[in-house]
mmCIF file of N, CA, C and O in Angstrom:
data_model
loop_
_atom_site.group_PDB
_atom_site.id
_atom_site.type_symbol
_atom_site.label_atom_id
_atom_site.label_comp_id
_atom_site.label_asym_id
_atom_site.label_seq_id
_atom_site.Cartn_x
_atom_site.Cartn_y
_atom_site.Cartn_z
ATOM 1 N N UNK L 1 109.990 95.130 72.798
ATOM 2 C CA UNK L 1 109.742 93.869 73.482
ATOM 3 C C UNK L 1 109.546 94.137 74.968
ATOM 4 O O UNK L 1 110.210 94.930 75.635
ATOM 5 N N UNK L 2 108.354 93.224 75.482
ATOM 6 C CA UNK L 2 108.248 93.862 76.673
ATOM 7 C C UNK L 2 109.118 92.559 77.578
ATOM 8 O O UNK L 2 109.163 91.368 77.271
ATOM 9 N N UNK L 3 110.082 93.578 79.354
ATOM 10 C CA UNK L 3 110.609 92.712 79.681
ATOM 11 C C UNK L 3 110.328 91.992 81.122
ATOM 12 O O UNK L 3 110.537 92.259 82.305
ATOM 13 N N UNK L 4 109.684 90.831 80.298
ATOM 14 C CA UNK L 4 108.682 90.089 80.875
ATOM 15 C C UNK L 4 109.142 89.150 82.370
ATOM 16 O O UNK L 4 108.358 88.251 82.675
ATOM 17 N N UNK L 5 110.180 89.325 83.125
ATOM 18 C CA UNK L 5 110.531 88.699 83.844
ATOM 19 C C UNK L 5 109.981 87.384 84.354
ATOM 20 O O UNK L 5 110.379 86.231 84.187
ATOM 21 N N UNK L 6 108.983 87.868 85.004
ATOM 22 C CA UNK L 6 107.781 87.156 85.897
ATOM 23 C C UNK L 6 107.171 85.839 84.117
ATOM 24 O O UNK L 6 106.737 84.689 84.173
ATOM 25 N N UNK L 7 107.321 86.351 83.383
ATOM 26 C CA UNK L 7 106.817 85.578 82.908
ATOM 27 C C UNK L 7 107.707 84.520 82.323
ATOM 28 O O UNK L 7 107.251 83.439 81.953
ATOM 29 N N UNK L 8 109.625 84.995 82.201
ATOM 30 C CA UNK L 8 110.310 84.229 81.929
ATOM 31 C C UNK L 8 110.404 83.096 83.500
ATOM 32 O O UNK L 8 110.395 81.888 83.741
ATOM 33 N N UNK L 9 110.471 84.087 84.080
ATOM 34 C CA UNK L 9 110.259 82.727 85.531
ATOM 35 C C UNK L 9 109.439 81.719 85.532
ATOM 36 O O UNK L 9 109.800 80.643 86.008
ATOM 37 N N UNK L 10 108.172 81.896 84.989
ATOM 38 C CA UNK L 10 107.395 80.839 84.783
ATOM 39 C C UNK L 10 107.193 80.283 83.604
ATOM 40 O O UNK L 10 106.062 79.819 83.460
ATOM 41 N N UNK L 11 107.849 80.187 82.799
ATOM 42 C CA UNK L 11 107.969 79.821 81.520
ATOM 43 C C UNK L 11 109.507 78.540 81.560
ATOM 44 O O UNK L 11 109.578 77.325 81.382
ATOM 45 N N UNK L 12 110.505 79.593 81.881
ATOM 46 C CA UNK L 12 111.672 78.288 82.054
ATOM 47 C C UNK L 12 111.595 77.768 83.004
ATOM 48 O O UNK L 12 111.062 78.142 84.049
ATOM 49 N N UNK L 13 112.434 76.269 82.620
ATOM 50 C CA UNK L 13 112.923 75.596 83.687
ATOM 51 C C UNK L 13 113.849 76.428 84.783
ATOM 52 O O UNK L 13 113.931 77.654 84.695
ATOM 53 N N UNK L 14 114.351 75.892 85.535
ATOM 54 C CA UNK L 14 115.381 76.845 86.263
ATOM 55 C C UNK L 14 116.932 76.652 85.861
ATOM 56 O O UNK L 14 117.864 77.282 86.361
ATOM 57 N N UNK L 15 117.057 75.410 84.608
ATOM 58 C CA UNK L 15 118.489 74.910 84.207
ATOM 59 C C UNK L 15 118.335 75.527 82.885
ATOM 60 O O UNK L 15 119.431 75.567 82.325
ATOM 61 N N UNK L 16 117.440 75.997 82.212
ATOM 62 C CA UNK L 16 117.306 76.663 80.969
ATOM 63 C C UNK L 16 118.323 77.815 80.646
ATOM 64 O O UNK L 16 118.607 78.787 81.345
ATOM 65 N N UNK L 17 118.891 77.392 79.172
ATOM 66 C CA UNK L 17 120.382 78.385 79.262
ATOM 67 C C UNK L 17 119.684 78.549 77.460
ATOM 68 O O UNK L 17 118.888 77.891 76.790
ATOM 69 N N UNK L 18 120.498 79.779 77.233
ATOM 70 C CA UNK L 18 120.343 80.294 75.966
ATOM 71 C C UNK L 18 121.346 81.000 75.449
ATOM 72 O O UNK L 18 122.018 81.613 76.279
ATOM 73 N N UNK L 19 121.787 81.147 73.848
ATOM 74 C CA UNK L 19 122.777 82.056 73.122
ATOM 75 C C UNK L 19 121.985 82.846 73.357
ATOM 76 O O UNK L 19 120.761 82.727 73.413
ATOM 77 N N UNK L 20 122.699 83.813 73.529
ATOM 78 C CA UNK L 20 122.979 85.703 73.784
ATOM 79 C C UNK L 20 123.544 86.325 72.568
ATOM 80 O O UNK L 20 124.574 85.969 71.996
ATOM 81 N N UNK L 21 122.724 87.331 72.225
ATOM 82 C CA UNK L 21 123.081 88.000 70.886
ATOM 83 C C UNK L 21 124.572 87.914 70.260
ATOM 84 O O UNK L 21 125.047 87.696 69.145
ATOM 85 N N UNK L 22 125.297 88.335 72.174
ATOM 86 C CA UNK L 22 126.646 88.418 71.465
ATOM 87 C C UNK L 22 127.355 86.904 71.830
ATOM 88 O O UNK L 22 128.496 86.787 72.278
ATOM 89 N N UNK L 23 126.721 86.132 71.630
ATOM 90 C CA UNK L 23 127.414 84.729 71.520
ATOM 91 C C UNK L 23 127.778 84.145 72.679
ATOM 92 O O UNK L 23 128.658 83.289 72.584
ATOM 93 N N UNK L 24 127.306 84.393 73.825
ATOM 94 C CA UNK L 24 127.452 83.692 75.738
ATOM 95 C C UNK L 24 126.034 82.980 75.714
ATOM 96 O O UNK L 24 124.881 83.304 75.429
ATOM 97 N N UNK L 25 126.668 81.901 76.135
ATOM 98 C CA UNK L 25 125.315 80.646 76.735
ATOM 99 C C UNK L 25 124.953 81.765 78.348
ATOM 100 O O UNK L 25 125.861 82.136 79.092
ATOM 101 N N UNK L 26 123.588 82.084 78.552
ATOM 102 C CA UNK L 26 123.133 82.370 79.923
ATOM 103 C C UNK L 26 121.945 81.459 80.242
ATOM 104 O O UNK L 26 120.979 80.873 79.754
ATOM 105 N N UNK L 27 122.543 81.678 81.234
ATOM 106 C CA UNK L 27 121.057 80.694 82.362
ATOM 107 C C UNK L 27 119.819 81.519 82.837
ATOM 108 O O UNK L 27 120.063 82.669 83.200
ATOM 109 N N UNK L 28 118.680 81.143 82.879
ATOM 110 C CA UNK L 28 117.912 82.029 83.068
ATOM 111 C C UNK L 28 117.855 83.001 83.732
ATOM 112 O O UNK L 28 117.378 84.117 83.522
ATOM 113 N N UNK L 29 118.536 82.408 84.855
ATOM 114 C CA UNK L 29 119.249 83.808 85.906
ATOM 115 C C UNK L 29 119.697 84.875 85.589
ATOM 116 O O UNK L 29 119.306 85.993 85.926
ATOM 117 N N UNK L 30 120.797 84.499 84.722
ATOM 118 C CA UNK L 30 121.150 85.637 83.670
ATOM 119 C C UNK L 30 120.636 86.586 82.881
ATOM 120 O O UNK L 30 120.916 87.784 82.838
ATOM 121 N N UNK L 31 119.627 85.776 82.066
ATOM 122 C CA UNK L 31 118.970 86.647 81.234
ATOM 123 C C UNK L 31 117.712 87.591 81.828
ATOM 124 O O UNK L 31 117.064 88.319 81.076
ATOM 125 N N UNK L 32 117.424 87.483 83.384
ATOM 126 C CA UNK L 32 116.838 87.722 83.683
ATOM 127 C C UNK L 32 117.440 89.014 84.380
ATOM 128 O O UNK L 32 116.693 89.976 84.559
ATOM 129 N N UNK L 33 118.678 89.062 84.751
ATOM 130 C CA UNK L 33 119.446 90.133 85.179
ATOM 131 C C UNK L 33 119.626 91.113 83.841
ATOM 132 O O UNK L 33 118.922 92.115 83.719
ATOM 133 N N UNK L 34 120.163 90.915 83.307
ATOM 134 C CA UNK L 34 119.866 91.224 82.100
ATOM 135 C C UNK L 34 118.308 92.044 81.759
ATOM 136 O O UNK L 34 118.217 93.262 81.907
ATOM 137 N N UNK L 35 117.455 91.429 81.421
ATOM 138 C CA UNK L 35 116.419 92.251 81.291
ATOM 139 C C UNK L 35 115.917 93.315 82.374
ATOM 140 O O UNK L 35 115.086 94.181 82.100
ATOM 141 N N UNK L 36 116.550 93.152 83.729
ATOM 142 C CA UNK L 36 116.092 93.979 84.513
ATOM 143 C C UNK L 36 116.720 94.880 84.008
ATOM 144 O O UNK L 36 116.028 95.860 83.732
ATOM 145 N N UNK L 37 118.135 94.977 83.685
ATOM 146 C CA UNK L 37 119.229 96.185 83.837
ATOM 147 C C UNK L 37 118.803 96.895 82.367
ATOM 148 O O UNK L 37 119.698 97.523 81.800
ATOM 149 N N UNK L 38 117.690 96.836 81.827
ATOM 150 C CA UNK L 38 117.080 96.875 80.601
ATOM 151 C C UNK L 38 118.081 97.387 79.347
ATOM 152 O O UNK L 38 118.203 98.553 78.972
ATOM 153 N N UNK L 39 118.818 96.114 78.755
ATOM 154 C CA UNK L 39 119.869 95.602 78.105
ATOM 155 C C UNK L 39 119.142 94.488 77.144
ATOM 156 O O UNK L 39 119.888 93.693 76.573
ATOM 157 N N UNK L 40 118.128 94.415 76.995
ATOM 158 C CA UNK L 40 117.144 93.750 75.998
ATOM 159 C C UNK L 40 116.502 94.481 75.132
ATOM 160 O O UNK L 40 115.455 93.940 74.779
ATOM 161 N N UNK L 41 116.746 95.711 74.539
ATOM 162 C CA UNK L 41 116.055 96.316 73.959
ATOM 163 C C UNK L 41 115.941 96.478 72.382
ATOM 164 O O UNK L 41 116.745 97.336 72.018
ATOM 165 N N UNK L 42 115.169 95.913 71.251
ATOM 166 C CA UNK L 42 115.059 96.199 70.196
ATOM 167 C C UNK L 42 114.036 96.791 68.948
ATOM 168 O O UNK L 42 112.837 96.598 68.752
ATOM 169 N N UNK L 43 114.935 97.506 68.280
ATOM 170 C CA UNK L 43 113.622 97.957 67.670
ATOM 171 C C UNK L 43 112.954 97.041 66.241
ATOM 172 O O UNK L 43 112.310 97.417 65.261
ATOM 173 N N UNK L 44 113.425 95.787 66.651
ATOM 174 C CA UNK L 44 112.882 94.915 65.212
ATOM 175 C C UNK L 44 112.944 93.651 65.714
ATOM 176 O O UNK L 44 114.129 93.358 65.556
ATOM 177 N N UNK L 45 112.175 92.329 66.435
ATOM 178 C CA UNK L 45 112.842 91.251 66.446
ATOM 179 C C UNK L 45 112.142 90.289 65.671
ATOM 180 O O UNK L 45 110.946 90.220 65.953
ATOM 181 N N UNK L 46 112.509 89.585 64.845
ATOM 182 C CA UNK L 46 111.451 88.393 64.028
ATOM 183 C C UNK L 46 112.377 87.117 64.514
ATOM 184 O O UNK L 46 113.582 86.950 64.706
ATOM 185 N N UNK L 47 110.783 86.024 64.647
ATOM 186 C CA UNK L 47 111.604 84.450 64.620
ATOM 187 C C UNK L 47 111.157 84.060 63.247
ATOM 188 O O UNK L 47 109.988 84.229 62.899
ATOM 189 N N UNK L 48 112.137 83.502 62.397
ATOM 190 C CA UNK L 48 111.766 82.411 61.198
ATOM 191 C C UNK L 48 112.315 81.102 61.494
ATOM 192 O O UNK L 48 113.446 80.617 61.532
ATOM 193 N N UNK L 49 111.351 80.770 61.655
ATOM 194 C CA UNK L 49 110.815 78.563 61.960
ATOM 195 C C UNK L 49 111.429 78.077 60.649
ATOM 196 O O UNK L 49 110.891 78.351 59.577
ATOM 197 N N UNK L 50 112.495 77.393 60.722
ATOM 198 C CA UNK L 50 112.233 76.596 59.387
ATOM 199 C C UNK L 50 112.248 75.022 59.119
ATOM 200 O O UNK L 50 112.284 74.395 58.060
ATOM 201 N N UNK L 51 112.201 74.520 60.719
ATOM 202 C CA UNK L 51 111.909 73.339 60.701
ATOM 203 C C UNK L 51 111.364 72.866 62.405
ATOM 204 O O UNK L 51 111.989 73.004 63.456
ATOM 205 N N UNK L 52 110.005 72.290 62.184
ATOM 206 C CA UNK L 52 109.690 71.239 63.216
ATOM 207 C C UNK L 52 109.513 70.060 63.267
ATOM 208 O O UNK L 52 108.620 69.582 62.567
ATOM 209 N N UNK L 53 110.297 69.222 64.101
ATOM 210 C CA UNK L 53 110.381 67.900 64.069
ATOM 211 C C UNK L 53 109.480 67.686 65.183
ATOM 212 O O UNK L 53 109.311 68.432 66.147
ATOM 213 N N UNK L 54 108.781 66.292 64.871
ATOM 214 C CA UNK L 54 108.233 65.358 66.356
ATOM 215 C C UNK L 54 108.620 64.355 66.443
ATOM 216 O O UNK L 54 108.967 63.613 65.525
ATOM 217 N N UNK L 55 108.629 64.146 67.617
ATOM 218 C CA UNK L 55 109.126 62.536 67.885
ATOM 219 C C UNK L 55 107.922 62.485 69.133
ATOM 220 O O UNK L 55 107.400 63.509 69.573
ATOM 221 N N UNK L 56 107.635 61.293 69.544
ATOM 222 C CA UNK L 56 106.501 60.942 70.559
ATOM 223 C C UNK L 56 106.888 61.689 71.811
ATOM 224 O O UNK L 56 106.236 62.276 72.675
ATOM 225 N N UNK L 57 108.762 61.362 71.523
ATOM 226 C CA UNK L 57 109.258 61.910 73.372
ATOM 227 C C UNK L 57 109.336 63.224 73.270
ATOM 228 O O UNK L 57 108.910 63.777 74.284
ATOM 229 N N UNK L 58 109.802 64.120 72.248
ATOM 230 C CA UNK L 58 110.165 65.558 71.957
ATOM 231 C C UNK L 58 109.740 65.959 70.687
ATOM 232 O O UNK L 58 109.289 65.314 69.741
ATOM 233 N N UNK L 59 110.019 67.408 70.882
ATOM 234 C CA UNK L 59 109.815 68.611 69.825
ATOM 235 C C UNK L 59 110.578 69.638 69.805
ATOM 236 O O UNK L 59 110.669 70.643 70.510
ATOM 237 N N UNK L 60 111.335 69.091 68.525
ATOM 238 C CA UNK L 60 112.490 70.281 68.202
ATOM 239 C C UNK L 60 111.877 71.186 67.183
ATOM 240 O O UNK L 60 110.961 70.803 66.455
ATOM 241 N N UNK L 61 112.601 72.894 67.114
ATOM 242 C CA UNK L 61 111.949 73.711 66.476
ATOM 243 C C UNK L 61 113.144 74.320 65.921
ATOM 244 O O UNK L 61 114.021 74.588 66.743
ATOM 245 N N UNK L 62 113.345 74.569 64.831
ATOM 246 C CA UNK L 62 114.700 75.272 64.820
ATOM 247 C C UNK L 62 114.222 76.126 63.861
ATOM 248 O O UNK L 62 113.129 75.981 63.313
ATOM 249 N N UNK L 63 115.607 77.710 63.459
ATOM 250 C CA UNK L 63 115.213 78.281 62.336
ATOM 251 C C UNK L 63 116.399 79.187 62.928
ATOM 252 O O UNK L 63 117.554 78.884 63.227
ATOM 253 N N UNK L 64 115.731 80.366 62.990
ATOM 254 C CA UNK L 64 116.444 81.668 63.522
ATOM 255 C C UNK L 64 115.894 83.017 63.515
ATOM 256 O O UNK L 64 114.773 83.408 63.188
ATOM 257 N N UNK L 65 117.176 83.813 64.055
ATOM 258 C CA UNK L 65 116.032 84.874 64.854
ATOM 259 C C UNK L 65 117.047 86.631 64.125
ATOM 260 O O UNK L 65 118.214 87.022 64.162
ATOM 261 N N UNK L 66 115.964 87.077 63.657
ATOM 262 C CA UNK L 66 116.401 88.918 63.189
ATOM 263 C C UNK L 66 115.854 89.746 64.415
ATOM 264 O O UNK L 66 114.760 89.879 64.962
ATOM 265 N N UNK L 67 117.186 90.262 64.598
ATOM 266 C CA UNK L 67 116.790 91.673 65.354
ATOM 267 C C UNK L 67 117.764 92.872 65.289
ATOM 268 O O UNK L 67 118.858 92.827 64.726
ATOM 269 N N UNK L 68 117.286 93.878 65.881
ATOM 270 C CA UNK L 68 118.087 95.180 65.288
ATOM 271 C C UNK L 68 117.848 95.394 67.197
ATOM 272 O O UNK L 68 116.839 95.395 67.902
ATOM 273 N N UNK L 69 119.401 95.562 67.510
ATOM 274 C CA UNK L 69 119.754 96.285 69.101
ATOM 275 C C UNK L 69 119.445 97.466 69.043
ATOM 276 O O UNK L 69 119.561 97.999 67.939
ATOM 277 N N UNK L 70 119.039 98.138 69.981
ATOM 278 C CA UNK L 70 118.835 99.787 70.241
ATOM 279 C C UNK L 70 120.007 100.008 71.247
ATOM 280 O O UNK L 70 120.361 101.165 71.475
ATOM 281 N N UNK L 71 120.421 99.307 71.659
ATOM 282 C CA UNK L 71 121.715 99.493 72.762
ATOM 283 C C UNK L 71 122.972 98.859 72.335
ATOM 284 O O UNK L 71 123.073 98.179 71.313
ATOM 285 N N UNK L 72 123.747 99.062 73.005
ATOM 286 C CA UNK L 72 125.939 97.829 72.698
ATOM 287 C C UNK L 72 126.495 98.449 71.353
ATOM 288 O O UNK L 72 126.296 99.558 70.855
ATOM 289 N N UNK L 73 127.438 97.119 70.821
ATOM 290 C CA UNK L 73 128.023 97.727 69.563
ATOM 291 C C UNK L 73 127.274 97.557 68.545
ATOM 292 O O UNK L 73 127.488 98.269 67.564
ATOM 293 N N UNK L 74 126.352 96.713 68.513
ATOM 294 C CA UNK L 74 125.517 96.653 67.221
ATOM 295 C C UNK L 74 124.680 97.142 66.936
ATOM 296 O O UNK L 74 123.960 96.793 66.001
ATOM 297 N N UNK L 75 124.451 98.421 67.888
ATOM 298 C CA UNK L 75 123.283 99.328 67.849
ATOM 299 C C UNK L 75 122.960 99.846 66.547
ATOM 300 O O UNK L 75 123.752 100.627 66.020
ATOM 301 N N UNK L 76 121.578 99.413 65.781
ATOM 302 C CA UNK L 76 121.008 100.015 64.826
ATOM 303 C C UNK L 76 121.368 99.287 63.824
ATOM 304 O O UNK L 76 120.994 99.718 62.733
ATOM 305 N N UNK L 77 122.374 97.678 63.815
ATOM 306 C CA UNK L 77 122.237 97.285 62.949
ATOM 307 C C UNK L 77 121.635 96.044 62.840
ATOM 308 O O UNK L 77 121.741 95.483 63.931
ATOM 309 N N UNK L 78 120.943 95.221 61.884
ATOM 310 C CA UNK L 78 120.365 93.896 61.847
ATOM 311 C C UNK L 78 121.189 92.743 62.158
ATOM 312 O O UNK L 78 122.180 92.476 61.479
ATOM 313 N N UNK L 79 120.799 92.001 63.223
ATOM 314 C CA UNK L 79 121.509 90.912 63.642
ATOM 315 C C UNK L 79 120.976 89.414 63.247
ATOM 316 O O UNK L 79 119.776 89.532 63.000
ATOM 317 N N UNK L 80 121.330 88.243 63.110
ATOM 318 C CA UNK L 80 120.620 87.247 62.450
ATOM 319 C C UNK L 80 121.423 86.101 63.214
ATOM 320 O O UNK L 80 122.628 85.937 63.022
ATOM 321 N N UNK L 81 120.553 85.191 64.239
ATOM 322 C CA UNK L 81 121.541 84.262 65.175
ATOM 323 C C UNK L 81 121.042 82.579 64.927
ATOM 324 O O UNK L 81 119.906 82.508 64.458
ATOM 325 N N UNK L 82 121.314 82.041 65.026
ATOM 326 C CA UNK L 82 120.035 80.635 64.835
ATOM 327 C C UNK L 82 119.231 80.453 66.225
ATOM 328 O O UNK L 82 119.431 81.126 67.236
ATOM 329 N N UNK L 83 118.576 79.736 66.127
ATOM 330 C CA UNK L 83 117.380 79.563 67.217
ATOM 331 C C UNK L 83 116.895 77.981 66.872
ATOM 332 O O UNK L 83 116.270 77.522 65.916
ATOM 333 N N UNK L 84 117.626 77.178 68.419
ATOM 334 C CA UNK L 84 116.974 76.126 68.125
ATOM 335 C C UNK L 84 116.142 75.887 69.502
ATOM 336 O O UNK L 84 116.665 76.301 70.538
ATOM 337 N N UNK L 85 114.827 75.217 69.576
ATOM 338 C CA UNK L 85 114.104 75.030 70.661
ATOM 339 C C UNK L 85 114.099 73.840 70.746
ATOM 340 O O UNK L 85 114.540 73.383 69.692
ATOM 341 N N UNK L 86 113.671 72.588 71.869
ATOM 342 C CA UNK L 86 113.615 71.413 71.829
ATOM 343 C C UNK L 86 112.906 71.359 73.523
ATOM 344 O O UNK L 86 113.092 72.176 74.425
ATOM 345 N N UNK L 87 112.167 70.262 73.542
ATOM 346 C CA UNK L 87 111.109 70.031 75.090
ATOM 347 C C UNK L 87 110.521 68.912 74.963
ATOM 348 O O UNK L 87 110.296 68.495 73.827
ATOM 349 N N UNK L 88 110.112 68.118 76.173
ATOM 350 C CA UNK L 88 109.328 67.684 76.004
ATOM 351 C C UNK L 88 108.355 67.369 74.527
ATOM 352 O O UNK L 88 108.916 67.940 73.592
ATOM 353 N N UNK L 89 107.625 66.949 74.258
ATOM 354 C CA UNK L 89 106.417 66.976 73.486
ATOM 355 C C UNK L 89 105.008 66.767 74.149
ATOM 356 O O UNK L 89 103.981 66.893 73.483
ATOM 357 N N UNK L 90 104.990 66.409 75.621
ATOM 358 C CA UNK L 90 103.590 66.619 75.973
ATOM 359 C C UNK L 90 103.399 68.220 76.613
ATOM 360 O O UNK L 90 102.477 68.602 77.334
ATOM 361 N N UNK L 91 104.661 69.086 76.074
ATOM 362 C CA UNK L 91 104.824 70.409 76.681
ATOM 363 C C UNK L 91 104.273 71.579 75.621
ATOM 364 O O UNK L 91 104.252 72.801 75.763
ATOM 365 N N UNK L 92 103.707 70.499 74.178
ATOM 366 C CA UNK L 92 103.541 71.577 73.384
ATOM 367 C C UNK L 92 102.117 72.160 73.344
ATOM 368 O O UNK L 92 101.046 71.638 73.655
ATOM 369 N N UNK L 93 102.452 73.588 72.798
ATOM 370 C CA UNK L 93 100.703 74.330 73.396
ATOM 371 C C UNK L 93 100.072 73.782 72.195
ATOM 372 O O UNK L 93 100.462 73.642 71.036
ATOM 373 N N UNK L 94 98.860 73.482 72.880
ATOM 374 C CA UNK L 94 97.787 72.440 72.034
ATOM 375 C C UNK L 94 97.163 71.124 72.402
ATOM 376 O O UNK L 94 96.106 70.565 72.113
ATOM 377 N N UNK L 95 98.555 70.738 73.398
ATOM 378 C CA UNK L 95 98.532 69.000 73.977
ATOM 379 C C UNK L 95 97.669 69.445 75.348
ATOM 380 O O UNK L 95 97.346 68.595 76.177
#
């Protein structure tokens, strides 16, 4: 995975927080320290979608996410976390 900083900067909000493999809410700030100290590294990551909702005001996406760490304690083994997204709906690519 490449670690895209510049592009997480312009992608999140600046209040945008996320679960962390090992289970800590970070703020983009964070995860962005983080990817510098190159502590993001895997050799497998898949998202599986298994539900999108619309509503006029929003768009939730949920499912979850496989990956295998190359670094920490779970190095080399398959990890499986949920993944839920939610925004706007005039934010979705297509609109």
């Amino acid at each position: 995975m490449a670690h895209d900083t510049d592009g997480v900067r312009s992608m999140w909000a600046e209040d945008f927080a996320v679960n962390s493999p090992d289970n800590r809410v970070l703020t983009r700030e964070q995860v962005i320290e983080v990817m510098e100290h190159d502590f993001l590294d895997y050799k497998d990551f898949r998202k599986h979608i298994t539900f999108v909702g619309e509503k006029p005001e929003v768009t939730v996406i949920m499912g979850y996410d496989t990956m295998v760490p190359l670094k920490g304690p779970v190095a080399g083994k398959q990890v499986t976390r949920p993944s839920l997204v939610s925004g706007p709906s005039e934010a979705r690519v297509g609109n």
